[in-house]
Structure formats: C-alpha cells, structure tokens
Short mmCIF file of C-alpha atoms and ligand atoms in Angstrom, two decimals:
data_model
loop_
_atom_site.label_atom_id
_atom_site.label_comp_id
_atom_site.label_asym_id
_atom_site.label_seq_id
_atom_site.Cartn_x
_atom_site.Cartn_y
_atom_site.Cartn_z
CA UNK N 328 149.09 88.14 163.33
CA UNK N 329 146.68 90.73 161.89
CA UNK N 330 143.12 89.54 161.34
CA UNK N 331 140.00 90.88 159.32
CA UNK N 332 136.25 90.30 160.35
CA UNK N 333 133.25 90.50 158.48
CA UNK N 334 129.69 89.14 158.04
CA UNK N 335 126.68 88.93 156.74
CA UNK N 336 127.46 89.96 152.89
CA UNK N 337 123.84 88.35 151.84
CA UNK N 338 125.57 87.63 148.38
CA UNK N 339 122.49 87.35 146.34
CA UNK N 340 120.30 89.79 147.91
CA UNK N 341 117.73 91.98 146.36
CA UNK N 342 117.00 95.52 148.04
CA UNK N 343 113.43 96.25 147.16
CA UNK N 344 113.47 94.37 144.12
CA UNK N 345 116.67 95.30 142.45
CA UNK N 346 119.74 93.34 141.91
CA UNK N 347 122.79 94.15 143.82
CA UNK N 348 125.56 92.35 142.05
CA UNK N 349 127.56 95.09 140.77
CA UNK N 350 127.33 96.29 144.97
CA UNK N 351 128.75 92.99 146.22
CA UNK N 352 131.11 93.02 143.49
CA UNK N 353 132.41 96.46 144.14
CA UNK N 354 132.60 95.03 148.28
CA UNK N 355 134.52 92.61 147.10
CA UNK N 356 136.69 94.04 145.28
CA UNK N 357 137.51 96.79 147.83
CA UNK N 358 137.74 93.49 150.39
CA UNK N 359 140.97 92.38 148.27
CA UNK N 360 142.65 95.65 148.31
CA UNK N 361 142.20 96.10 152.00
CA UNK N 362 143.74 92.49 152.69
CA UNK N 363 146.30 93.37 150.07
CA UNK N 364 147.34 96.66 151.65
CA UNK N 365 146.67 95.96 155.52
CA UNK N 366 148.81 92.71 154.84
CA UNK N 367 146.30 90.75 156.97
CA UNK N 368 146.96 87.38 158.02
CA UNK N 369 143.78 85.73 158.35
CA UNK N 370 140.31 86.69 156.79
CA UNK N 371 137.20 85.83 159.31
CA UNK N 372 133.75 85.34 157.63
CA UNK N 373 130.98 85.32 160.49
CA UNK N 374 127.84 83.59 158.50
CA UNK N 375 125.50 84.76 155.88
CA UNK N 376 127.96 84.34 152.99
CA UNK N 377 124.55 84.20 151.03
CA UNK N 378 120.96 85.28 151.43
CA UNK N 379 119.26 82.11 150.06
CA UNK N 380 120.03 79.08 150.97
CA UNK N 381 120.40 78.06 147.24
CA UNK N 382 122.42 80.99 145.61
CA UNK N 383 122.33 81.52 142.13
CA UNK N 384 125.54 80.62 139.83
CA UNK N 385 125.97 84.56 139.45
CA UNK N 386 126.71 84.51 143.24
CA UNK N 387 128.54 81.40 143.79
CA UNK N 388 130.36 83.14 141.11
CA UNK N 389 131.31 86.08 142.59
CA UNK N 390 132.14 83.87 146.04
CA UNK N 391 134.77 81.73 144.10
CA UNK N 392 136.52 84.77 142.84
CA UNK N 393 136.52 86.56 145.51
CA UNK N 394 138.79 83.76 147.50
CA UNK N 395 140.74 83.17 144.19
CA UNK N 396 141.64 86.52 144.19
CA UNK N 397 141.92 87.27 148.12
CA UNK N 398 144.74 83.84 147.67
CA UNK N 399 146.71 85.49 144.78
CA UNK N 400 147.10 88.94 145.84
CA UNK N 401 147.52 87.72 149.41
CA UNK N 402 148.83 84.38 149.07
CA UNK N 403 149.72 83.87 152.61
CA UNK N 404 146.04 84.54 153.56
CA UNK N 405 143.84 82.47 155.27
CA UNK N 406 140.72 82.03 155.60
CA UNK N 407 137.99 80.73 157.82
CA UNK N 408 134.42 81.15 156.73
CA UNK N 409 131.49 79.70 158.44
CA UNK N 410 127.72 79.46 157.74
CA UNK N 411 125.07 81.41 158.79
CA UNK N 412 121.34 81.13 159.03
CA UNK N 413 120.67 82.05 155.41
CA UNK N 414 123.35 79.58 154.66
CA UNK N 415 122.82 75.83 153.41
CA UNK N 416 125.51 74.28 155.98
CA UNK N 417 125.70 71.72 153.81
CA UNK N 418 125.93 73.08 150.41
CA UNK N 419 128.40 76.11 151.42
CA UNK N 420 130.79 73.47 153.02
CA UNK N 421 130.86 71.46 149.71
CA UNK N 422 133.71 72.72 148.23
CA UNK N 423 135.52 71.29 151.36
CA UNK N 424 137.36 68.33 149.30
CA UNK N 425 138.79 71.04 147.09
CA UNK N 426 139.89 73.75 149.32
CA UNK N 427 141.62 71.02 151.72
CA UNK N 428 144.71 71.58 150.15
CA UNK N 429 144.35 75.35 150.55
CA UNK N 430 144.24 78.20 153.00
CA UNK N 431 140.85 78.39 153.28
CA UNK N 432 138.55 76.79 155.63
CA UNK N 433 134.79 76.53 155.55
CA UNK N 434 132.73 75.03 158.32
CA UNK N 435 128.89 74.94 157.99
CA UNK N 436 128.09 71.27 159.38
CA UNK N 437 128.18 70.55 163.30
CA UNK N 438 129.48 66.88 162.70
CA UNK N 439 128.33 64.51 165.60
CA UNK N 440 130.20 61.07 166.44
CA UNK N 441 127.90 57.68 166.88
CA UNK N 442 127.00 58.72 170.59
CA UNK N 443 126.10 62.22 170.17
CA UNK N 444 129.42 64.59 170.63
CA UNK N 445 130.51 66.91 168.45
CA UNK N 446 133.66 66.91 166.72
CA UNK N 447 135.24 69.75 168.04
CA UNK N 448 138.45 68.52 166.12
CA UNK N 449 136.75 70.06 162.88
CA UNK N 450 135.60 72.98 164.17
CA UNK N 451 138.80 74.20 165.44
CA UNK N 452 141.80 75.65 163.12
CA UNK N 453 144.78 76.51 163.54
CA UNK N 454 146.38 79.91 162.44
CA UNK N 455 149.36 80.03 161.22
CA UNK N 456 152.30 83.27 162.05
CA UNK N 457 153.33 84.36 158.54
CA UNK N 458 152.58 80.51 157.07
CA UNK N 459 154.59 79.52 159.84
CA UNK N 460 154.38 77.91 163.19
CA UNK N 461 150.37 77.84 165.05
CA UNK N 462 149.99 81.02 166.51
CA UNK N 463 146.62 81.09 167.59
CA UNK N 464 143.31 78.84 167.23
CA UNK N 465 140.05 79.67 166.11
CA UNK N 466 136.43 77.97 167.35
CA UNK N 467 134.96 78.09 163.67
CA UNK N 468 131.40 77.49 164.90
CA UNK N 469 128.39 78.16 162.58
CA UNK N 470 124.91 79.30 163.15
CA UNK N 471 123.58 76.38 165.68
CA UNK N 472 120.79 74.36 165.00
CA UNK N 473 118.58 72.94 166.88
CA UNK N 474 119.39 69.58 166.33
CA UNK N 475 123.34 70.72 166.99
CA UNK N 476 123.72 72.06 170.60
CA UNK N 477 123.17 69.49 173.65
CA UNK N 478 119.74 69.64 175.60
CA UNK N 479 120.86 70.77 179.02
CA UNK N 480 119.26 69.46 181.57
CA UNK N 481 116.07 71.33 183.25
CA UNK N 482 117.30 74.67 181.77
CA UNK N 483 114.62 77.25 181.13
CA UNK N 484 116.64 78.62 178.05
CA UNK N 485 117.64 75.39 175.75
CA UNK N 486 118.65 77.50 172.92
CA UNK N 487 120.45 80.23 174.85
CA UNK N 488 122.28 77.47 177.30
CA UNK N 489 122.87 74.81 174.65
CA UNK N 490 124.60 77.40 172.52
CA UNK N 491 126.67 78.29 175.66
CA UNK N 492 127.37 74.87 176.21
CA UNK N 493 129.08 74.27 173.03
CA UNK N 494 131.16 77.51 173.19
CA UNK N 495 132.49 76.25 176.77
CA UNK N 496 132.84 72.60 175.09
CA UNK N 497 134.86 74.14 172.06
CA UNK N 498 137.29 75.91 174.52
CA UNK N 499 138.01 72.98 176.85
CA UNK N 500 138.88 70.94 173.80
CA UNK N 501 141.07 73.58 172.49
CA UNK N 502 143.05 74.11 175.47
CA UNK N 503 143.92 70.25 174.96
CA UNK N 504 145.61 71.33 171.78
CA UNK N 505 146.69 75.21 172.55
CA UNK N 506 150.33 75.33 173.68
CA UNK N 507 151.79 78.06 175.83
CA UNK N 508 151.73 81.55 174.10
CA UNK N 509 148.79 80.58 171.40
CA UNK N 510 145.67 82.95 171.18
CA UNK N 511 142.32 81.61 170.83
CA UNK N 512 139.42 83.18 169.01
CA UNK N 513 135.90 82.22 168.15
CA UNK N 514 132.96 82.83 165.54
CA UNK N 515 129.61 83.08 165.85
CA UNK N 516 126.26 83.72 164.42
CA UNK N 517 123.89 84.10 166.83
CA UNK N 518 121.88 87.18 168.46
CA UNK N 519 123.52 88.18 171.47
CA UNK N 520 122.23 90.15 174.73
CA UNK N 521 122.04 93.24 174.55
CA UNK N 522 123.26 93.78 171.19
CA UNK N 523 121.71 96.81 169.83
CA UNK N 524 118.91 96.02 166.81
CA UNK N 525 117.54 98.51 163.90
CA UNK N 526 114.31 97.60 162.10
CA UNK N 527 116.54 95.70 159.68
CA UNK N 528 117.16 93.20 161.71
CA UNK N 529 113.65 92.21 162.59
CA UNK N 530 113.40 89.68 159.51
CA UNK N 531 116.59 88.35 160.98
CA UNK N 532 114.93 87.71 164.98
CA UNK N 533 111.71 86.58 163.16
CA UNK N 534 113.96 83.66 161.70
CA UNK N 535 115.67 82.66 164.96
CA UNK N 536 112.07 82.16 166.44
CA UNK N 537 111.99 84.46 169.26
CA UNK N 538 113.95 86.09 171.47
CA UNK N 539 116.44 83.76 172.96
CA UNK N 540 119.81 85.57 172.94
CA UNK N 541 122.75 84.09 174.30
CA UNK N 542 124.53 86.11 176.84
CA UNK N 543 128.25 87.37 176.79
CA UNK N 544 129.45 85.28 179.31
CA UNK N 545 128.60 82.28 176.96
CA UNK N 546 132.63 82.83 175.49
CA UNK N 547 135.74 82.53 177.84
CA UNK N 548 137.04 85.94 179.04
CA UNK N 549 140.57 84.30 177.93
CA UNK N 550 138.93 84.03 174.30
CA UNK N 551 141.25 86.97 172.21
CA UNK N 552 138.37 87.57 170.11
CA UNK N 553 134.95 87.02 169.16
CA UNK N 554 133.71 87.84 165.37
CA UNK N 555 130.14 88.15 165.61
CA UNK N 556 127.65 87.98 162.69
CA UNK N 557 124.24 87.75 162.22
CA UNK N 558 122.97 91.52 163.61
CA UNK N 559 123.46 93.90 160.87
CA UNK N 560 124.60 96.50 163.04
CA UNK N 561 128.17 97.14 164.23
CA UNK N 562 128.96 96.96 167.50
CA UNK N 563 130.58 95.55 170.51
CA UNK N 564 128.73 93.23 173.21
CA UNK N 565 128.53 93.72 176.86
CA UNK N 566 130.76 96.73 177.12
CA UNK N 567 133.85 93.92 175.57
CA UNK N 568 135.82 95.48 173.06
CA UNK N 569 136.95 91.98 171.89
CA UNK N 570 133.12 90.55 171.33
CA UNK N 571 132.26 92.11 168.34
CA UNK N 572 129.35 92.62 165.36
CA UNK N 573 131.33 94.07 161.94
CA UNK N 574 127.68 94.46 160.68
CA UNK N 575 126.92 93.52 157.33
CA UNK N 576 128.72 95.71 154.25
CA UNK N 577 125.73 96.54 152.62
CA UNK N 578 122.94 98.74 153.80
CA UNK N 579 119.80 96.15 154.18
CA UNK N 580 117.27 99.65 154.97
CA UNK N 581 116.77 103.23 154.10
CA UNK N 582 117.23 103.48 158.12
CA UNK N 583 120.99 103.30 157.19
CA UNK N 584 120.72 106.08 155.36
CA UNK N 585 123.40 108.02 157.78
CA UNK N 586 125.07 104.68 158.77
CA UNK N 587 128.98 104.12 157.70
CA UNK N 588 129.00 100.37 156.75
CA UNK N 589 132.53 99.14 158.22
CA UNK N 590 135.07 95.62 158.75
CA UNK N 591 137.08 94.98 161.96
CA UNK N 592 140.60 94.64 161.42
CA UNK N 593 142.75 93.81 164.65
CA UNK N 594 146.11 91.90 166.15
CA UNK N 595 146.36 89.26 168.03
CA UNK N 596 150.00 88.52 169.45
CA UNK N 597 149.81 85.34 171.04
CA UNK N 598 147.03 85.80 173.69
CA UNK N 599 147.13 89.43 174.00
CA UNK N 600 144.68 91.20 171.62
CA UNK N 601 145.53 94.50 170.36
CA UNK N 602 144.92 97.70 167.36
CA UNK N 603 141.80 97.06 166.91
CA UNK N 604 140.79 99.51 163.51
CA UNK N 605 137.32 100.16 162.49
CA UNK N 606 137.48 100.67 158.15
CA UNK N 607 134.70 102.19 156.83
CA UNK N 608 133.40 100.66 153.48
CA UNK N 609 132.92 102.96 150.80
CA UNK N 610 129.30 103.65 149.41
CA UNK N 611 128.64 102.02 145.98
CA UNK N 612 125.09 102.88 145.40
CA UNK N 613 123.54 106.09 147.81
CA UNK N 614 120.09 105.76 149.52
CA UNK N 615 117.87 108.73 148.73
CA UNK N 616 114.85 109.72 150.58
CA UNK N 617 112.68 112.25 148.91
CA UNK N 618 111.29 114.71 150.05
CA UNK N 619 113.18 114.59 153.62
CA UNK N 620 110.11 114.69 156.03
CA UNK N 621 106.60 113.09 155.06
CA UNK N 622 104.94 115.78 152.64
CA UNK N 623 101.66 116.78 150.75
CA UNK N 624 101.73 114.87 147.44
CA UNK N 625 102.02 118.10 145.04
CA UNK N 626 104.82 118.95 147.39
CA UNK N 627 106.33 115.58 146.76
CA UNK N 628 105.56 115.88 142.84
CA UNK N 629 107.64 118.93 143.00
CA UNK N 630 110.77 117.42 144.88
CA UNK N 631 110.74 114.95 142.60
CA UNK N 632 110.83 116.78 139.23
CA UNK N 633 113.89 118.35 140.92
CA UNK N 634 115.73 115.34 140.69
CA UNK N 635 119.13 115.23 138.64
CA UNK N 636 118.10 113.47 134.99
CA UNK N 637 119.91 110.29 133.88
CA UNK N 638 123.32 109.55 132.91
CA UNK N 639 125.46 106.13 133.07
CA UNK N 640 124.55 102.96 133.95
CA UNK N 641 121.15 101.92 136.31
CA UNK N 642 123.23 100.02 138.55
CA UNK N 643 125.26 103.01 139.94
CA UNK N 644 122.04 104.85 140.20
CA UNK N 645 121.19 105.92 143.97
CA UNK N 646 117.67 103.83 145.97
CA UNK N 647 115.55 106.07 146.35
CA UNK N 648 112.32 106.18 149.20
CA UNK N 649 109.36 108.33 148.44
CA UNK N 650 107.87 109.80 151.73
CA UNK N 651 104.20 110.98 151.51
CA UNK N 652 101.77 112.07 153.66
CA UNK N 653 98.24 111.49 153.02
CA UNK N 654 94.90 111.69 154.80
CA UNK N 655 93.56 107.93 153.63
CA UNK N 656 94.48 105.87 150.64
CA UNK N 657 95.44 107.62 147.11
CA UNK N 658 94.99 104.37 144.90
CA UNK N 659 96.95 106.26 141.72
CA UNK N 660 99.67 107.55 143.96
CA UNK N 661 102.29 105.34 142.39
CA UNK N 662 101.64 105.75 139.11
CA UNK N 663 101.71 109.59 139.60
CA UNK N 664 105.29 109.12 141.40
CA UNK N 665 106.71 106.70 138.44
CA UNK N 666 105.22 109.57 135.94
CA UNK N 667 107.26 112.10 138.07
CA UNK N 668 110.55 109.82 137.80
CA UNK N 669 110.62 109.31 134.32
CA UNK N 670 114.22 109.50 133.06
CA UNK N 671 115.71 110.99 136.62
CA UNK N 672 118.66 109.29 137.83
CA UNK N 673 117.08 106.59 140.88
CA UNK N 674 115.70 103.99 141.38
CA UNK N 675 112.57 104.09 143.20
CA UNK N 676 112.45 101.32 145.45
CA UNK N 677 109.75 102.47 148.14
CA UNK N 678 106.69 105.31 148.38
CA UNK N 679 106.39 105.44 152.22
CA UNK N 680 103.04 107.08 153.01
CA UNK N 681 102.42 108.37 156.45
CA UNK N 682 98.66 108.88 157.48
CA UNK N 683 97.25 110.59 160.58
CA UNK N 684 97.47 108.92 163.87
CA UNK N 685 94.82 105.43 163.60
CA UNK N 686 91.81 106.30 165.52
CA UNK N 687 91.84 103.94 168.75
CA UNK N 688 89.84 101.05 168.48
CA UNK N 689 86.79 99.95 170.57
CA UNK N 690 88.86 97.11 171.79
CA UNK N 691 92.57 96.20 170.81
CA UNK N 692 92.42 93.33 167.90
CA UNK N 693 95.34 91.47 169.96
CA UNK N 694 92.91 91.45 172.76
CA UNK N 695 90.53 88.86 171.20
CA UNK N 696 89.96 85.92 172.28
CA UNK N 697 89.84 83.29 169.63
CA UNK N 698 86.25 82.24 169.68
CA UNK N 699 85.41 86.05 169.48
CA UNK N 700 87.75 86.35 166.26
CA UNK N 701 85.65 83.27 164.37
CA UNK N 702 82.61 85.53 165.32
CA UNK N 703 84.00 88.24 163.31
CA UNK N 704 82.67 88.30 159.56
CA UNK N 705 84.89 89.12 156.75
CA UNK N 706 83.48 92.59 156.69
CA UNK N 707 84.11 93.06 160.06
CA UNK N 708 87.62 92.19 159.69
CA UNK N 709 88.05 94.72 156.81
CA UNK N 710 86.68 97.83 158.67
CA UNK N 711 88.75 97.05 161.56
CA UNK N 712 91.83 96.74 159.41
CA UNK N 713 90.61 100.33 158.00
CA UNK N 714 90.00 101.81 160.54
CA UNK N 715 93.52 101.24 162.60
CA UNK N 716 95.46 102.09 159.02
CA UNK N 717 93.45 105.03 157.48
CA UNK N 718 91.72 106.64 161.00
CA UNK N 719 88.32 106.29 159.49
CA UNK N 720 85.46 104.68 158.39
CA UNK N 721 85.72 102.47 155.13
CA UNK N 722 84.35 104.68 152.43
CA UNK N 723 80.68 103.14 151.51
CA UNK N 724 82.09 101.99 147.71
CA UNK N 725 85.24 100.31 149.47
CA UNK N 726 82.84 98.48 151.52
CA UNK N 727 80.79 97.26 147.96
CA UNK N 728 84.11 96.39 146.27
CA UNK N 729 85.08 93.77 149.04
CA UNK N 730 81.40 92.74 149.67
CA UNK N 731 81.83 91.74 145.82
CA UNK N 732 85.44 89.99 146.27
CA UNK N 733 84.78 88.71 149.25
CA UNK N 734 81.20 86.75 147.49
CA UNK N 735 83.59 85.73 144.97
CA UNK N 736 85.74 83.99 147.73
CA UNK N 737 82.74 82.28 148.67
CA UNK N 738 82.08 80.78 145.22
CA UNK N 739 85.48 79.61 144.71
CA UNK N 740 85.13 77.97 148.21
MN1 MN P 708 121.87 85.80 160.02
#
C-alpha cells in the first residue's frame, strides 16, 4: 500500500495581499500527476484544507475538483482528509452524505455519545490493498477542541494530556477491530514537542493559545505512521522517522525563500513501514528579496530599476520584499519604491526597513506594573513606542501631530 501525506494547503490564502489561486491550482494540479504516476493508494490530508473557516466558492471550487480529478485519474484512490484549526469541522465535513458512497473520507467533527465518549467508530477507516481486502487502519483525528478531548484528572497539562488521551483511546479501540497483519496509522493537527518552528508559524501558536505541545510518546510506537499537520515546516518528531510534518506546499514567508516545499510519500506493508520519499513541489510563483542585505535607500532605488520589465500574466509574477535601511522613519518611502516598480515584473508585497539598534529604555515597558501603565499619558506612551522603534527622541513636530490626534480622540470620547 503506498500512501501520500500532506497538509496545511490554506486554500484561500492571501500572501501579503495578493490572491494565490492560480498557486493552489498549479499544487493541485501537480498533486494529481504525482498520485497518477506514483500509483498511490491512499491520499492523507493532515488539516488546514482552508485558511478561513468560511472559504469562498472560488476555493471550495478548486477543493471539489481537485478530489474529482484525484478519483478519475486514480480511481482506486482513497482518501482521508481531516480538519484543521483554520477549518470549520462542521462545514468541511458536510459533504459527508455525498461522498459516503465514495473513496473519500472527511472527518472534522469529534462526535460524542449521550454519556460523553467519543465515537471512535467514525474516526477510524479502513484502507483498503488495491480496493481489496483491509490492509491497514487509519485514526482520522482532527484538530482537538477543547470541548473534544477528556479532562484528565489533576493533570497539569489538560490540553497536552487530553490530546494524548484520545490518541491512546483511538488505538485501543482499533486494536478491537485490527486483525493480524493490518497496519495502523494516525493524523493529526496539533503542535508537537520539539518540532522545529520558523517565524511563520507564530500566527499558527498564537491560535492554539500558548504553548502546550503534545509530546511524541502521545502515539503508540506500534502506530506505522503519523501524518502531522499544522507546523508549516517539514520535518520529523522526536528523532521518529515515522512521526512526520509534510509542511504546508506553499511558502507562507519570505523566510522560505531557500526552503524546498515537499509531500511524504511512503509504504506501509501490513505493519512494517517502509520507502519513505521526500518530493519536492515545484515553485509556481518565486519570492524575491531586493536588494539582498538591508541597504541605503538610493542604493535600493538603484536595485530596483534593475529589475527585469513586465511580460505575461501578474499571477506568475515573482513576491517580491523590499529591504531598507534607514536611520528613523522616511514617511514617502513607499511611494518612492512603487515609483521605482512601475511596469517591472513583481509584485511588491513588503518594504522591510531595518533601523539602528533601539536605544535601551529607562525601564523595560513589560516591566510595568499595571497601575504604573494607567499613570502613563498618551504622550508618554508615544515617545516610548519611538524611542524603542526609531532609537531616538520623537521629532518636536511628531510630538504636535499626535498632541493634535490624540485631542481629537478626546472629543470623540
Ligand atoms: Mn493549523
């Protein structure tokens, strides 16, 4: 049985403001050749089909032909899809009634019997050898909410532990159903320990509240595999080569810029777990920074008018970051950059200005204590701000300008 992983394809999601439709379409369609030619068995989908919870019909679009397509050219595919934290659980799962007849499986709802147990019954499915016989089962568990994983009992980690606790529940059902010579796999969107973060994955901690990760040991060492999503990043867990991220296919940064965007492919014959092949996605659209290091603006200026002049479509056209370094703020700085990219062959989606090193402050603004923050005025607020971003004092006709705003504030109050 040869399997696929992936996650976290954000259908839906802007990068700085642009659209990336044709991106995810060109994914997509480089998804259906790969399942076509690497005759895989079974598709895995590890959460974040979508980045809103509410997609628009352009990307609910592209979903349903994406699986119409994966079925025709592969038609002994399955698939098992689950929902992530960007995900309505509900509203990705809706289809269920239709696709019941089909290959394809989508669990987003933890379903809960009268006195409080999960169904485990729906969140395991069986795989099928060639369309045949069960020849492994898979935990299809979605991102966990809080209302879905038990309360264990004086645990200092209810997150981390209840999460565990379901895994370990899922596989003690399972092995009620698994017969002799039947692998077992799992999904999962969750952050793990130790897994390995960029600064493109901050949004994605900020929205699990914290820093709870669940720990490796959470999934049965006699678990085949484990397709991870939710961490953007690639990569294995714990030093297991079977507890893996596939990362998402699209660069979310411009601190991808050298990173090879990639799906897991593996086999799994019966319980033994084997071949696992690392395939590289192909770039649709290139990020650009320009110029390389932080410069001097007539130094950026110049970079810039050096850039390659349009031809073809926008949506093909390369992101590009503008890095500048400046000694405090240079309010027409964009305008002069836009000027300088008129008719080149980007898109600009960031100016990325460096100054010098913030001067320290008298006291560190985490430091205060609440009462001493409602002692601060406006004012003082503002040249504190200043003074940590800029390395300076507020410029006296800065200091008029918010005076005036911030009297305005007053009067609306
Ligand atoms: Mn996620």
């Amino acid at each position: 049985m040869k399997l696929l992983h992936t996650a976290d394809w954000h259908i839906g999601q802007l990068f700085h403001e642009y659209d990336r439709t044709w991106e995810h379409q060109q994914f997509l369609d480089w998804l259906v050749g790969v399942l076509h030619s690497e005759a895989i068995d079974v598709l895995l989908v590890s959460g974040d089909v979508f980045d809103l919870s509410n997609p628009s019909a352009a990307s609910i679009h592209l979903f349903y032909s994406f699986l119409n397509r994966a079925t025709t050219v592969n038609p002994g595919l399955q698939i098992v899809i689950t929902a992530g934290n960007h995900d309505s659980a509900a509203r990705l799962e809706s289809p269920k009634p239709l696709l019941e007849s089909t290959n394809i499986h989508i669990v987003g709802v933890v379903e809960k019997s009268e006195d409080g147990n999960i169904d485990y019954e729906k969140l395991c499915i069986p795989l099928k050898d060639n369309n045949g016989p069960v020849g492994a089962w898979c935990l299809a568990i979605p991102f966990l909410r809080m209302a879905d994983y038990p309360v264990v009992p004086d645990s200092g980690h209810p997150y981390a532990d209840g999460v565990a606790r379901v895994y370990s529940e899922a596989y003690l059902f399972v092995l009620q159903k698994k017969q002799p010579g039947q692998g077992v796999i799992a999904l999962g969107h969750l952050h793990a320990q130790q897994a390995e973060t960029s600064d493109l994955d901050k949004p994605e901690r900020a929205i699990m509240g914290g820093v709870e990760c669940v720990g490796v040991s959470a999934f049965h060492e006699d678990i085949g595999y484990v397709a991870l999503g939710h961490i953007h990043k690639a990569q294995r867990i714990g030093g297991r080569e079977h507890v893996r991220y596939s990362g998402s296919p699209l660069p979310m940064s411009f601190s991808e810029i050298h990173y090879r965007h990639q799906v897991v492919v593996f086999e799994l014959n019966g319980e033994t777990f084997s071949n696992l092949k690392i395939v590289e996605i192909p770039v649709a659209v290139e990020l650009l920074r320009v110029p390389a290091t932080h410069s001097r603006i007539p130094e950026v200026l110049r970079a810039l008018a050096g850039l390659p002049v349009m031809g073809g479509s926008s949506e093909h056209l390369p992101y590009l970051e503008v890095r500048v370094q400046a000694d405090g703020p240079e309010p027409g700085l964009r305008y002069r950059i836009e000027l300088a990219l008129a008719g080149k062959a980007v898109r600009l989606a960031k100016i990325d200005v460096r100054y010098p090193d913030a001067a320290v402050l008298p006291e560190d603004p985490d430091d205060l204590r609440s009462d001493e923050l409602t002692e601060l005025s406006p004012l003082d607020v503002f040249s504190r701000v200043w003074q940590a971003k800029y390395a300076g004092l507020a410029p006296e006709d800065m200091i008029k300008l918010f005076n005036e705003i911030a009297a305005e504030a007053d009067e609306t109050e």
